PDB file of C-alpha atoms in Angstrom:
ATOM      1  CA  UNK A  87      11.178   9.269  34.681  1.00  0.00           C
ATOM      2  CA  UNK A  88      14.758  10.441  33.365  1.00  0.00           C
ATOM      3  CA  UNK A  89      16.370   8.122  30.992  1.00  0.00           C
ATOM      4  CA  UNK A  90      19.630   5.660  32.718  1.00  0.00           C
ATOM      5  CA  UNK A  91      22.663   7.571  32.603  1.00  0.00           C
ATOM      6  CA  UNK A  92      24.582   6.434  30.381  1.00  0.00           C
ATOM      7  CA  UNK A  93      28.051   4.820  31.847  1.00  0.00           C
ATOM      8  CA  UNK A  94      31.037   3.914  31.068  1.00  0.00           C
ATOM      9  CA  UNK A  95      32.771   0.570  31.168  1.00  0.00           C
ATOM     10  CA  UNK A  96      32.859  -0.297  35.491  1.00  0.00           C
ATOM     11  CA  UNK A  97      30.119   2.289  35.746  1.00  0.00           C
ATOM     12  CA  UNK A  98      27.054   1.654  38.009  1.00  0.00           C
ATOM     13  CA  UNK A  99      24.296   2.730  35.496  1.00  0.00           C
ATOM     14  CA  UNK A 100      21.234   4.872  37.999  1.00  0.00           C
ATOM     15  CA  UNK A 101      18.439   5.157  37.002  1.00  0.00           C
ATOM     16  CA  UNK A 102      16.998   8.436  39.722  1.00  0.00           C
ATOM     17  CA  UNK A 103      12.829   8.858  39.202  1.00  0.00           C
ATOM     18  CA  UNK A 104      10.866  11.289  40.878  1.00  0.00           C
ATOM     19  CA  UNK A 105       7.061  10.677  40.710  1.00  0.00           C
ATOM     20  CA  UNK A 106       6.672   6.845  42.880  1.00  0.00           C
ATOM     21  CA  UNK A 107       8.144   3.812  40.950  1.00  0.00           C
ATOM     22  CA  UNK A 108       5.683   1.254  40.143  1.00  0.00           C
ATOM     23  CA  UNK A 109       7.807  -2.553  42.040  1.00  0.00           C
ATOM     24  CA  UNK A 110       6.417  -4.244  39.128  1.00  0.00           C
ATOM     25  CA  UNK A 111       7.744  -1.847  36.342  1.00  0.00           C
ATOM     26  CA  UNK A 112      11.363  -0.894  38.652  1.00  0.00           C
ATOM     27  CA  UNK A 113      11.517  -4.686  38.664  1.00  0.00           C
ATOM     28  CA  UNK A 114      10.570  -5.388  34.632  1.00  0.00           C
ATOM     29  CA  UNK A 115      12.937  -2.084  33.901  1.00  0.00           C
ATOM     30  CA  UNK A 116      15.945  -3.142  35.527  1.00  0.00           C
ATOM     31  CA  UNK A 117      15.889  -6.619  33.945  1.00  0.00           C
ATOM     32  CA  UNK A 118      15.582  -5.604  30.723  1.00  0.00           C
ATOM     33  CA  UNK A 119      17.992  -2.745  30.272  1.00  0.00           C
ATOM     34  CA  UNK A 120      20.085  -4.875  33.057  1.00  0.00           C
ATOM     35  CA  UNK A 121      20.680  -1.661  35.532  1.00  0.00           C
ATOM     36  CA  UNK A 122      21.804  -3.206  38.189  1.00  0.00           C
ATOM     37  CA  UNK A 123      21.415   0.014  40.572  1.00  0.00           C
ATOM     38  CA  UNK A 124      18.570   1.989  40.781  1.00  0.00           C
ATOM     39  CA  UNK A 125      18.088   5.436  43.036  1.00  0.00           C
ATOM     40  CA  UNK A 126      14.654   7.018  43.563  1.00  0.00           C
ATOM     41  CA  UNK A 127      13.803   9.980  45.741  1.00  0.00           C
ATOM     42  CA  UNK A 128      11.497  12.158  46.499  1.00  0.00           C
ATOM     43  CA  UNK A 129      11.644  16.009  46.836  1.00  0.00           C
ATOM     44  CA  UNK A 130      10.140  18.842  45.689  1.00  0.00           C
ATOM     45  CA  UNK A 131      11.858  22.566  45.570  1.00  0.00           C
ATOM     46  CA  UNK A 132       9.707  24.453  47.605  1.00  0.00           C
ATOM     47  CA  UNK A 133       9.011  21.370  50.101  1.00  0.00           C
ATOM     48  CA  UNK A 134      10.365  21.054  53.909  1.00  0.00           C
ATOM     49  CA  UNK A 135      11.787  17.488  52.848  1.00  0.00           C
ATOM     50  CA  UNK A 136      13.680  15.238  50.974  1.00  0.00           C
ATOM     51  CA  UNK A 137      13.535  10.878  51.192  1.00  0.00           C
ATOM     52  CA  UNK A 138      16.222   9.188  49.284  1.00  0.00           C
ATOM     53  CA  UNK A 139      16.393   5.203  48.510  1.00  0.00           C
ATOM     54  CA  UNK A 140      20.149   4.946  47.960  1.00  0.00           C
ATOM     55  CA  UNK A 141      19.808   0.921  49.475  1.00  0.00           C
ATOM     56  CA  UNK A 142      17.431   0.568  46.805  1.00  0.00           C
ATOM     57  CA  UNK A 143      14.757  -0.963  48.417  1.00  0.00           C
ATOM     58  CA  UNK A 144      11.934  -1.574  44.747  1.00  0.00           C
ATOM     59  CA  UNK A 145       8.820   0.296  44.735  1.00  0.00           C
ATOM     60  CA  UNK A 146       9.900   2.698  48.019  1.00  0.00           C
ATOM     61  CA  UNK A 147      11.197   6.868  47.532  1.00  0.00           C
ATOM     62  CA  UNK A 148      12.829   7.057  49.855  1.00  0.00           C
ATOM     63  CA  UNK A 149      13.242   7.501  53.766  1.00  0.00           C
ATOM     64  CA  UNK A 150      15.249   9.098  56.335  1.00  0.00           C
ATOM     65  CA  UNK A 151      18.568   7.844  57.784  1.00  0.00           C
ATOM     66  CA  UNK A 152      18.596   6.169  60.413  1.00  0.00           C
ATOM     67  CA  UNK A 153      21.042   8.887  62.129  1.00  0.00           C
ATOM     68  CA  UNK A 154      18.550  11.283  61.049  1.00  0.00           C
ATOM     69  CA  UNK A 155      15.723   9.777  62.560  1.00  0.00           C
ATOM     70  CA  UNK A 156      15.471  11.820  66.199  1.00  0.00           C
ATOM     71  CA  UNK A 157      14.681  14.757  63.893  1.00  0.00           C
ATOM     72  CA  UNK A 158      11.987  13.881  61.324  1.00  0.00           C
ATOM     73  CA  UNK A 159       9.914  15.921  60.730  1.00  0.00           C
ATOM     74  CA  UNK A 160       7.341  14.097  58.418  1.00  0.00           C
ATOM     75  CA  UNK A 161       4.049  12.380  59.094  1.00  0.00           C
ATOM     76  CA  UNK A 162       1.077  10.447  57.571  1.00  0.00           C
ATOM     77  CA  UNK A 163      -2.024  12.087  58.314  1.00  0.00           C
ATOM     78  CA  UNK A 164      -5.714  10.947  57.079  1.00  0.00           C
ATOM     79  CA  UNK A 165      -8.012  12.683  54.371  1.00  0.00           C
ATOM     80  CA  UNK A 166     -11.018  13.020  52.881  1.00  0.00           C
ATOM     81  CA  UNK A 167     -10.784  12.442  48.953  1.00  0.00           C
ATOM     82  CA  UNK A 168     -14.255  13.547  49.412  1.00  0.00           C
ATOM     83  CA  UNK A 169     -12.767  17.212  50.019  1.00  0.00           C
ATOM     84  CA  UNK A 170      -9.240  16.704  49.742  1.00  0.00           C
ATOM     85  CA  UNK A 171      -9.265  18.610  52.867  1.00  0.00           C
ATOM     86  CA  UNK A 172      -7.161  16.817  56.258  1.00  0.00           C
ATOM     87  CA  UNK A 173      -9.752  15.379  58.959  1.00  0.00           C
ATOM     88  CA  UNK A 174      -9.287  16.613  62.604  1.00  0.00           C
ATOM     89  CA  UNK A 175     -10.354  14.234  65.882  1.00  0.00           C
ATOM     90  CA  UNK A 176     -12.887  16.024  68.566  1.00  0.00           C
ATOM     91  CA  UNK A 177     -10.049  17.874  70.064  1.00  0.00           C
ATOM     92  CA  UNK A 178      -9.887  20.195  66.442  1.00  0.00           C
ATOM     93  CA  UNK A 179      -6.718  17.113  65.923  1.00  0.00           C
ATOM     94  CA  UNK A 180      -4.898  16.172  62.984  1.00  0.00           C
ATOM     95  CA  UNK A 181      -5.420  12.374  63.112  1.00  0.00           C
ATOM     96  CA  UNK A 182      -1.871  10.034  62.103  1.00  0.00           C
ATOM     97  CA  UNK A 183      -2.767   7.598  60.189  1.00  0.00           C
ATOM     98  CA  UNK A 184      -1.734   5.236  57.175  1.00  0.00           C
ATOM     99  CA  UNK A 185      -1.791   5.669  54.317  1.00  0.00           C
ATOM    100  CA  UNK A 186      -2.299   8.967  54.707  1.00  0.00           C
ATOM    101  CA  UNK A 187      -0.752  12.410  53.345  1.00  0.00           C
ATOM    102  CA  UNK A 188       2.415  13.311  53.944  1.00  0.00           C
ATOM    103  CA  UNK A 189       2.863  16.660  55.579  1.00  0.00           C
ATOM    104  CA  UNK A 190       6.472  18.251  57.037  1.00  0.00           C
ATOM    105  CA  UNK A 191       7.093  20.175  59.656  1.00  0.00           C
ATOM    106  CA  UNK A 192       7.725  24.075  58.872  1.00  0.00           C
ATOM    107  CA  UNK A 193      10.824  25.365  61.374  1.00  0.00           C
ATOM    108  CA  UNK A 194       8.617  27.727  63.743  1.00  0.00           C
ATOM    109  CA  UNK A 195      12.060  29.735  63.792  1.00  0.00           C
ATOM    110  CA  UNK A 196      15.632  29.833  63.614  1.00  0.00           C
ATOM    111  CA  UNK A 197      17.380  26.230  64.856  1.00  0.00           C
ATOM    112  CA  UNK A 198      13.515  24.795  64.810  1.00  0.00           C
ATOM    113  CA  UNK A 199      12.062  22.158  64.009  1.00  0.00           C
ATOM    114  CA  UNK A 200      11.676  21.043  60.605  1.00  0.00           C
ATOM    115  CA  UNK A 201      12.282  22.583  57.343  1.00  0.00           C
ATOM    116  CA  UNK A 202      11.749  25.905  55.753  1.00  0.00           C
ATOM    117  CA  UNK A 203       8.986  26.825  53.811  1.00  0.00           C
ATOM    118  CA  UNK A 204       7.951  30.547  51.528  1.00  0.00           C
ATOM    119  CA  UNK A 205       5.661  29.811  49.736  1.00  0.00           C
ATOM    120  CA  UNK A 206       3.852  31.885  46.644  1.00  0.00           C
ATOM    121  CA  UNK A 207       3.758  34.489  45.134  1.00  0.00           C
ATOM    122  CA  UNK A 208      -0.315  33.790  45.041  1.00  0.00           C
ATOM    123  CA  UNK A 209      -1.152  34.395  48.734  1.00  0.00           C
ATOM    124  CA  UNK A 210      -4.331  32.207  48.274  1.00  0.00           C
ATOM    125  CA  UNK A 211      -2.015  29.006  46.544  1.00  0.00           C
ATOM    126  CA  UNK A 212       0.857  29.684  49.857  1.00  0.00           C
ATOM    127  CA  UNK A 213      -2.362  28.689  52.291  1.00  0.00           C
ATOM    128  CA  UNK A 214      -3.637  26.199  50.578  1.00  0.00           C
ATOM    129  CA  UNK A 215      -0.017  24.379  51.502  1.00  0.00           C
ATOM    130  CA  UNK A 216       0.159  25.153  55.539  1.00  0.00           C
ATOM    131  CA  UNK A 217      -1.393  23.129  58.381  1.00  0.00           C
ATOM    132  CA  UNK A 218      -1.795  24.219  61.442  1.00  0.00           C
ATOM    133  CA  UNK A 219      -3.219  23.181  64.833  1.00  0.00           C
ATOM    134  CA  UNK A 220      -1.915  19.878  63.135  1.00  0.00           C
ATOM    135  CA  UNK A 221      -0.568  18.117  66.558  1.00  0.00           C
ATOM    136  CA  UNK A 222      -0.425  21.272  68.839  1.00  0.00           C
ATOM    137  CA  UNK A 223      -1.479  25.036  69.555  1.00  0.00           C
ATOM    138  CA  UNK A 224       0.405  26.860  66.588  1.00  0.00           C
ATOM    139  CA  UNK A 225       2.064  24.542  64.800  1.00  0.00           C
ATOM    140  CA  UNK A 226       2.999  24.493  61.126  1.00  0.00           C
ATOM    141  CA  UNK A 227       3.266  21.963  58.704  1.00  0.00           C
ATOM    142  CA  UNK A 228       3.496  21.513  54.258  1.00  0.00           C
ATOM    143  CA  UNK A 229       0.702  19.000  52.532  1.00  0.00           C
ATOM    144  CA  UNK A 230       2.421  17.789  49.754  1.00  0.00           C
ATOM    145  CA  UNK A 231      -0.711  16.527  47.983  1.00  0.00           C
ATOM    146  CA  UNK A 232       0.351  13.852  48.231  1.00  0.00           C
ATOM    147  CA  UNK A 233      -1.465   9.730  49.857  1.00  0.00           C
ATOM    148  CA  UNK A 234       2.376   7.474  51.336  1.00  0.00           C
ATOM    149  CA  UNK A 235       1.890   4.769  52.704  1.00  0.00           C
ATOM    150  CA  UNK A 236       5.216   3.291  55.359  1.00  0.00           C
ATOM    151  CA  UNK A 237       6.878  -0.201  56.208  1.00  0.00           C
ATOM    152  CA  UNK A 238       7.849  -0.849  59.108  1.00  0.00           C
ATOM    153  CA  UNK A 239      12.119   0.189  58.330  1.00  0.00           C
ATOM    154  CA  UNK A 240      11.069   3.324  57.760  1.00  0.00           C
ATOM    155  CA  UNK A 241      10.379   3.106  53.338  1.00  0.00           C
ATOM    156  CA  UNK A 242       7.785   5.473  52.468  1.00  0.00           C
ATOM    157  CA  UNK A 243       6.252   4.230  49.300  1.00  0.00           C
ATOM    158  CA  UNK A 244       3.560   6.375  47.073  1.00  0.00           C
ATOM    159  CA  UNK A 245       0.314   5.290  47.399  1.00  0.00           C
ATOM    160  CA  UNK A 246      -1.178   8.343  44.882  1.00  0.00           C
ATOM    161  CA  UNK A 247      -2.287  12.225  44.342  1.00  0.00           C
ATOM    162  CA  UNK A 248      -4.428  13.209  47.055  1.00  0.00           C
ATOM    163  CA  UNK A 249      -6.766  14.861  44.017  1.00  0.00           C
ATOM    164  CA  UNK A 250      -6.648  11.074  42.416  1.00  0.00           C
ATOM    165  CA  UNK A 251      -8.075   9.070  45.372  1.00  0.00           C
ATOM    166  CA  UNK A 252     -12.151   8.631  45.323  1.00  0.00           C
ATOM    167  CA  UNK A 253     -14.610   7.603  47.188  1.00  0.00           C
ATOM    168  CA  UNK A 254     -16.898   4.966  46.104  1.00  0.00           C
ATOM    169  CA  UNK A 255     -19.338   2.239  48.378  1.00  0.00           C
ATOM    170  CA  UNK A 256     -17.591   4.301  51.258  1.00  0.00           C
ATOM    171  CA  UNK A 257     -14.485   2.717  50.127  1.00  0.00           C
ATOM    172  CA  UNK A 258     -11.149   4.855  49.340  1.00  0.00           C
ATOM    173  CA  UNK A 259     -10.535   3.716  45.552  1.00  0.00           C
ATOM    174  CA  UNK A 260      -6.603   4.586  45.153  1.00  0.00           C
ATOM    175  CA  UNK A 261      -6.750   5.138  40.931  1.00  0.00           C
ATOM    176  CA  UNK A 262      -3.374   4.737  41.289  1.00  0.00           C
ATOM    177  CA  UNK A 263      -3.259   0.864  42.222  1.00  0.00           C
ATOM    178  CA  UNK A 264      -6.873  -0.036  40.207  1.00  0.00           C
ATOM    179  CA  UNK A 265      -4.273   0.909  37.027  1.00  0.00           C
ATOM    180  CA  UNK A 266      -1.128  -0.526  38.467  1.00  0.00           C
ATOM    181  CA  UNK A 267      -4.015  -3.372  38.318  1.00  0.00           C
ATOM    182  CA  UNK A 268      -5.349  -3.203  35.404  1.00  0.00           C
ATOM    183  CA  UNK A 269      -2.544  -2.667  33.265  1.00  0.00           C
ATOM    184  CA  UNK A 270      -1.194  -6.162  34.219  1.00  0.00           C
ATOM    185  CA  UNK A 271      -4.419  -7.957  32.616  1.00  0.00           C
ATOM    186  CA  UNK A 272      -3.658  -9.826  29.595  1.00  0.00           C
ATOM    187  CA  UNK A 273      -3.415  -7.608  25.765  1.00  0.00           C
ATOM    188  CA  UNK A 274      -3.994  -4.173  28.707  1.00  0.00           C
ATOM    189  CA  UNK A 275      -1.297  -1.595  26.886  1.00  0.00           C
ATOM    190  CA  UNK A 276      -2.143   1.873  28.828  1.00  0.00           C
ATOM    191  CA  UNK A 277      -3.628   2.458  30.634  1.00  0.00           C
ATOM    192  CA  UNK A 278      -5.862   5.058  33.119  1.00  0.00           C
ATOM    193  CA  UNK A 279      -8.364   5.590  35.672  1.00  0.00           C
ATOM    194  CA  UNK A 280     -10.393   8.145  37.550  1.00  0.00           C
ATOM    195  CA  UNK A 281     -13.707   8.574  39.052  1.00  0.00           C
ATOM    196  CA  UNK A 282     -16.691  10.068  37.534  1.00  0.00           C
ATOM    197  CA  UNK A 283     -19.521  10.986  39.193  1.00  0.00           C
ATOM    198  CA  UNK A 284     -22.888   9.734  38.443  1.00  0.00           C
ATOM    199  CA  UNK A 285     -26.264  11.248  39.056  1.00  0.00           C
ATOM    200  CA  UNK A 286     -28.252   9.794  42.090  1.00  0.00           C
ATOM    201  CA  UNK A 287     -25.287   8.724  43.733  1.00  0.00           C
ATOM    202  CA  UNK A 288     -22.193   9.121  46.595  1.00  0.00           C
ATOM    203  CA  UNK A 289     -18.559   9.838  45.492  1.00  0.00           C
ATOM    204  CA  UNK A 290     -17.945   8.793  42.012  1.00  0.00           C
ATOM    205  CA  UNK A 291     -17.894   5.168  39.904  1.00  0.00           C
ATOM    206  CA  UNK A 292     -14.970   4.056  38.583  1.00  0.00           C
ATOM    207  CA  UNK A 293     -13.503   4.493  35.253  1.00  0.00           C
ATOM    208  CA  UNK A 294     -10.429   2.884  33.416  1.00  0.00           C
ATOM    209  CA  UNK A 295      -9.749   4.386  29.693  1.00  0.00           C
ATOM    210  CA  UNK A 296      -7.970   1.354  28.411  1.00  0.00           C
ATOM    211  CA  UNK A 297      -5.361   0.732  24.776  1.00  0.00           C
ATOM    212  CA  UNK A 298      -5.216  -2.068  23.878  1.00  0.00           C
ATOM    213  CA  UNK A 299      -3.652  -5.499  21.994  1.00  0.00           C
ATOM    214  CA  UNK A 300      -5.261  -8.227  19.516  1.00  0.00           C
ATOM    215  CA  UNK A 301      -5.516 -10.454  22.485  1.00  0.00           C
ATOM    216  CA  UNK A 302      -7.744  -8.208  24.758  1.00  0.00           C
ATOM    217  CA  UNK A 303     -10.658 -10.824  25.631  1.00  0.00           C
ATOM    218  CA  UNK A 304     -13.221  -8.465  27.752  1.00  0.00           C
ATOM    219  CA  UNK A 305     -15.266 -10.948  29.457  1.00  0.00           C
ATOM    220  CA  UNK A 306     -11.317 -12.251  29.996  1.00  0.00           C
ATOM    221  CA  UNK A 307     -10.319  -9.198  31.024  1.00  0.00           C
ATOM    222  CA  UNK A 308     -13.014  -8.701  33.929  1.00  0.00           C
ATOM    223  CA  UNK A 309     -12.715 -11.834  34.974  1.00  0.00           C
ATOM    224  CA  UNK A 310      -9.121 -11.201  35.756  1.00  0.00           C
ATOM    225  CA  UNK A 311      -9.872  -8.109  37.408  1.00  0.00           C
ATOM    226  CA  UNK A 312     -11.706 -10.346  40.263  1.00  0.00           C
ATOM    227  CA  UNK A 313      -9.249 -12.014  41.596  1.00  0.00           C
ATOM    228  CA  UNK A 314      -7.189  -8.112  41.951  1.00  0.00           C
ATOM    229  CA  UNK A 315      -8.920  -5.939  42.532  1.00  0.00           C
ATOM    230  CA  UNK A 316     -12.670  -5.593  45.537  1.00  0.00           C
ATOM    231  CA  UNK A 317     -16.183  -4.807  43.449  1.00  0.00           C
ATOM    232  CA  UNK A 318     -16.469  -1.492  45.052  1.00  0.00           C
ATOM    233  CA  UNK A 319     -12.395  -0.906  43.206  1.00  0.00           C
ATOM    234  CA  UNK A 320     -13.573  -1.693  39.914  1.00  0.00           C
ATOM    235  CA  UNK A 321     -13.792   0.010  36.927  1.00  0.00           C
ATOM    236  CA  UNK A 322     -18.080   0.419  36.757  1.00  0.00           C
ATOM    237  CA  UNK A 323     -16.991   2.420  32.542  1.00  0.00           C
ATOM    238  CA  UNK A 324     -14.181   1.487  30.748  1.00  0.00           C
ATOM    239  CA  UNK A 325     -13.298   3.005  27.460  1.00  0.00           C
ATOM    240  CA  UNK A 326     -11.319   1.750  25.449  1.00  0.00           C
ATOM    241  CA  UNK A 327      -8.342   4.327  23.194  1.00  0.00           C
ATOM    242  CA  UNK A 328      -5.944   4.637  20.639  1.00  0.00           C
ATOM    243  CA  UNK A 329      -3.958   6.280  22.799  1.00  0.00           C
ATOM    244  CA  UNK A 330      -3.706   8.324  25.532  1.00  0.00           C
ATOM    245  CA  UNK A 331      -1.773  11.932  26.480  1.00  0.00           C
ATOM    246  CA  UNK A 332       0.817  13.023  27.955  1.00  0.00           C
ATOM    247  CA  UNK A 333       2.812  16.188  29.032  1.00  0.00           C
ATOM    248  CA  UNK A 334       5.828  17.405  29.189  1.00  0.00           C
ATOM    249  CA  UNK A 335       7.001  15.304  30.995  1.00  0.00           C
ATOM    250  CA  UNK A 336       5.556  12.406  31.036  1.00  0.00           C
ATOM    251  CA  UNK A 337       2.139  12.679  33.568  1.00  0.00           C
ATOM    252  CA  UNK A 338      -0.839  11.229  31.400  1.00  0.00           C
ATOM    253  CA  UNK A 339      -3.967  14.224  30.941  1.00  0.00           C
ATOM    254  CA  UNK A 340      -6.885  13.254  32.419  1.00  0.00           C
ATOM    255  CA  UNK A 341      -8.980  16.426  32.164  1.00  0.00           C
ATOM    256  CA  UNK A 342     -10.673  15.989  28.683  1.00  0.00           C
ATOM    257  CA  UNK A 343     -11.591  12.158  29.845  1.00  0.00           C
ATOM    258  CA  UNK A 344     -12.603  13.447  33.123  1.00  0.00           C
ATOM    259  CA  UNK A 345     -15.048  16.432  31.372  1.00  0.00           C
ATOM    260  CA  UNK A 346     -16.278  13.558  28.883  1.00  0.00           C
ATOM    261  CA  UNK A 347     -17.365  10.493  31.094  1.00  0.00           C
ATOM    262  CA  UNK A 348     -19.136   7.683  30.369  1.00  0.00           C
ATOM    263  CA  UNK A 349     -21.434   9.903  28.213  1.00  0.00           C
ATOM    264  CA  UNK A 350     -21.228   7.823  24.295  1.00  0.00           C
ATOM    265  CA  UNK A 351     -22.463  11.196  23.327  1.00  0.00           C
ATOM    266  CA  UNK A 352     -19.274  13.138  23.483  1.00  0.00           C
ATOM    267  CA  UNK A 353     -16.168  10.938  22.700  1.00  0.00           C
ATOM    268  CA  UNK A 354     -16.301   7.672  18.979  1.00  0.00           C
ATOM    269  CA  UNK A 355     -14.308   6.239  21.329  1.00  0.00           C
ATOM    270  CA  UNK A 356     -16.033   2.693  22.786  1.00  0.00           C
ATOM    271  CA  UNK A 357     -17.876   2.493  25.507  1.00  0.00           C
ATOM    272  CA  UNK A 358     -18.959  -0.327  28.965  1.00  0.00           C
ATOM    273  CA  UNK A 359     -21.252  -0.277  31.456  1.00  0.00           C
ATOM    274  CA  UNK A 360     -20.426  -3.411  34.308  1.00  0.00           C
ATOM    275  CA  UNK A 361     -23.696  -4.574  34.506  1.00  0.00           C
ATOM    276  CA  UNK A 362     -24.397  -6.815  38.015  1.00  0.00           C
ATOM    277  CA  UNK A 363     -27.329  -7.753  36.609  1.00  0.00           C
ATOM    278  CA  UNK A 364     -25.920  -9.507  33.329  1.00  0.00           C
ATOM    279  CA  UNK A 365     -22.661  -9.930  35.922  1.00  0.00           C
ATOM    280  CA  UNK A 366     -20.898  -8.554  32.152  1.00  0.00           C
ATOM    281  CA  UNK A 367     -19.668  -5.736  30.288  1.00  0.00           C
ATOM    282  CA  UNK A 368     -22.145  -4.799  27.805  1.00  0.00           C
ATOM    283  CA  UNK A 369     -22.142  -2.007  25.294  1.00  0.00           C
ATOM    284  CA  UNK A 370     -22.856   1.386  26.646  1.00  0.00           C
ATOM    285  CA  UNK A 371     -25.281   2.962  23.721  1.00  0.00           C
ATOM    286  CA  UNK A 372     -27.466   6.563  24.782  1.00  0.00           C
ATOM    287  CA  UNK A 373     -30.250   4.523  25.908  1.00  0.00           C
ATOM    288  CA  UNK A 374     -28.244   2.174  28.534  1.00  0.00           C
ATOM    289  CA  UNK A 375     -26.514   5.778  29.094  1.00  0.00           C
ATOM    290  CA  UNK A 376     -29.755   7.107  30.098  1.00  0.00           C
ATOM    291  CA  UNK A 377     -31.566   4.081  32.428  1.00  0.00           C
ATOM    292  CA  UNK A 378     -28.109   4.847  34.414  1.00  0.00           C
ATOM    293  CA  UNK A 379     -28.294   8.237  34.938  1.00  0.00           C
ATOM    294  CA  UNK A 380     -32.588   7.448  35.558  1.00  0.00           C
ATOM    295  CA  UNK A 381     -31.082   5.896  38.381  1.00  0.00           C
ATOM    296  CA  UNK A 382     -32.541   2.752  36.783  1.00  0.00           C
ATOM    297  CA  UNK A 383     -29.715   0.205  36.437  1.00  0.00           C
ATOM    298  CA  UNK A 384     -27.687  -1.397  39.849  1.00  0.00           C
ATOM    299  CA  UNK A 385     -24.863   0.509  40.369  1.00  0.00           C
TER     300      UNK A 385
END
């Protein structure tokens, strides 16, 4: 998220954000720094479409202007989080749904509907980005890998990266939505959510790494989550960390957290397990870890 541009007296300060600025952050940031106008957008260098939110619709990454809606080449389609592959109906066509992965039509030729996609130097990467025979024979669409929703006025909203969505207890879980709910709890300074495999179970269980302040209370935190998230979306495992690492573009690094999972032998950070039997988070030590991986604890 680039910083707000410094403005001169009489000029409007603007904040351009391309990563899906959450509603709560949007309002808090705008209020804290007295920014009268926020401009949000969504685009990719190789993408076939772009979106701009010039109206200030809080939380939206933009929409197709009404005067261009007749040539709208964006669709939202259902995907299987376990494989990241698009779902197909009995006729082998993609299924429109919301939220869904945003895809952009690739122009068939000069003057055709959609945008141009020249591909990458890596042919396999190019192949993975293109969906064919999506809604009709021979059509081609560019995969963004981003889950989005859309409101009645045509404004699009970023939900999650496709790879950051996982399935647990037969339900799809968005790590972005979980992290947003956790961030609103008392004592939480920073948070990231992700899914971890548990031997003998389908899908991935929710886990969160938390940076907490002195006022953080584990029991109160669990109570807050009960009112914010459905049972299947609440993190089964917690890890308290001193800080969360980010990339040069301020995106959270999850790879090491994912690799270490909830194994207490792989980290010195405090770990906790949400025990259904005891109705509370309990310290996750080696003995409890073994019971979980052996299927002796109810998840």
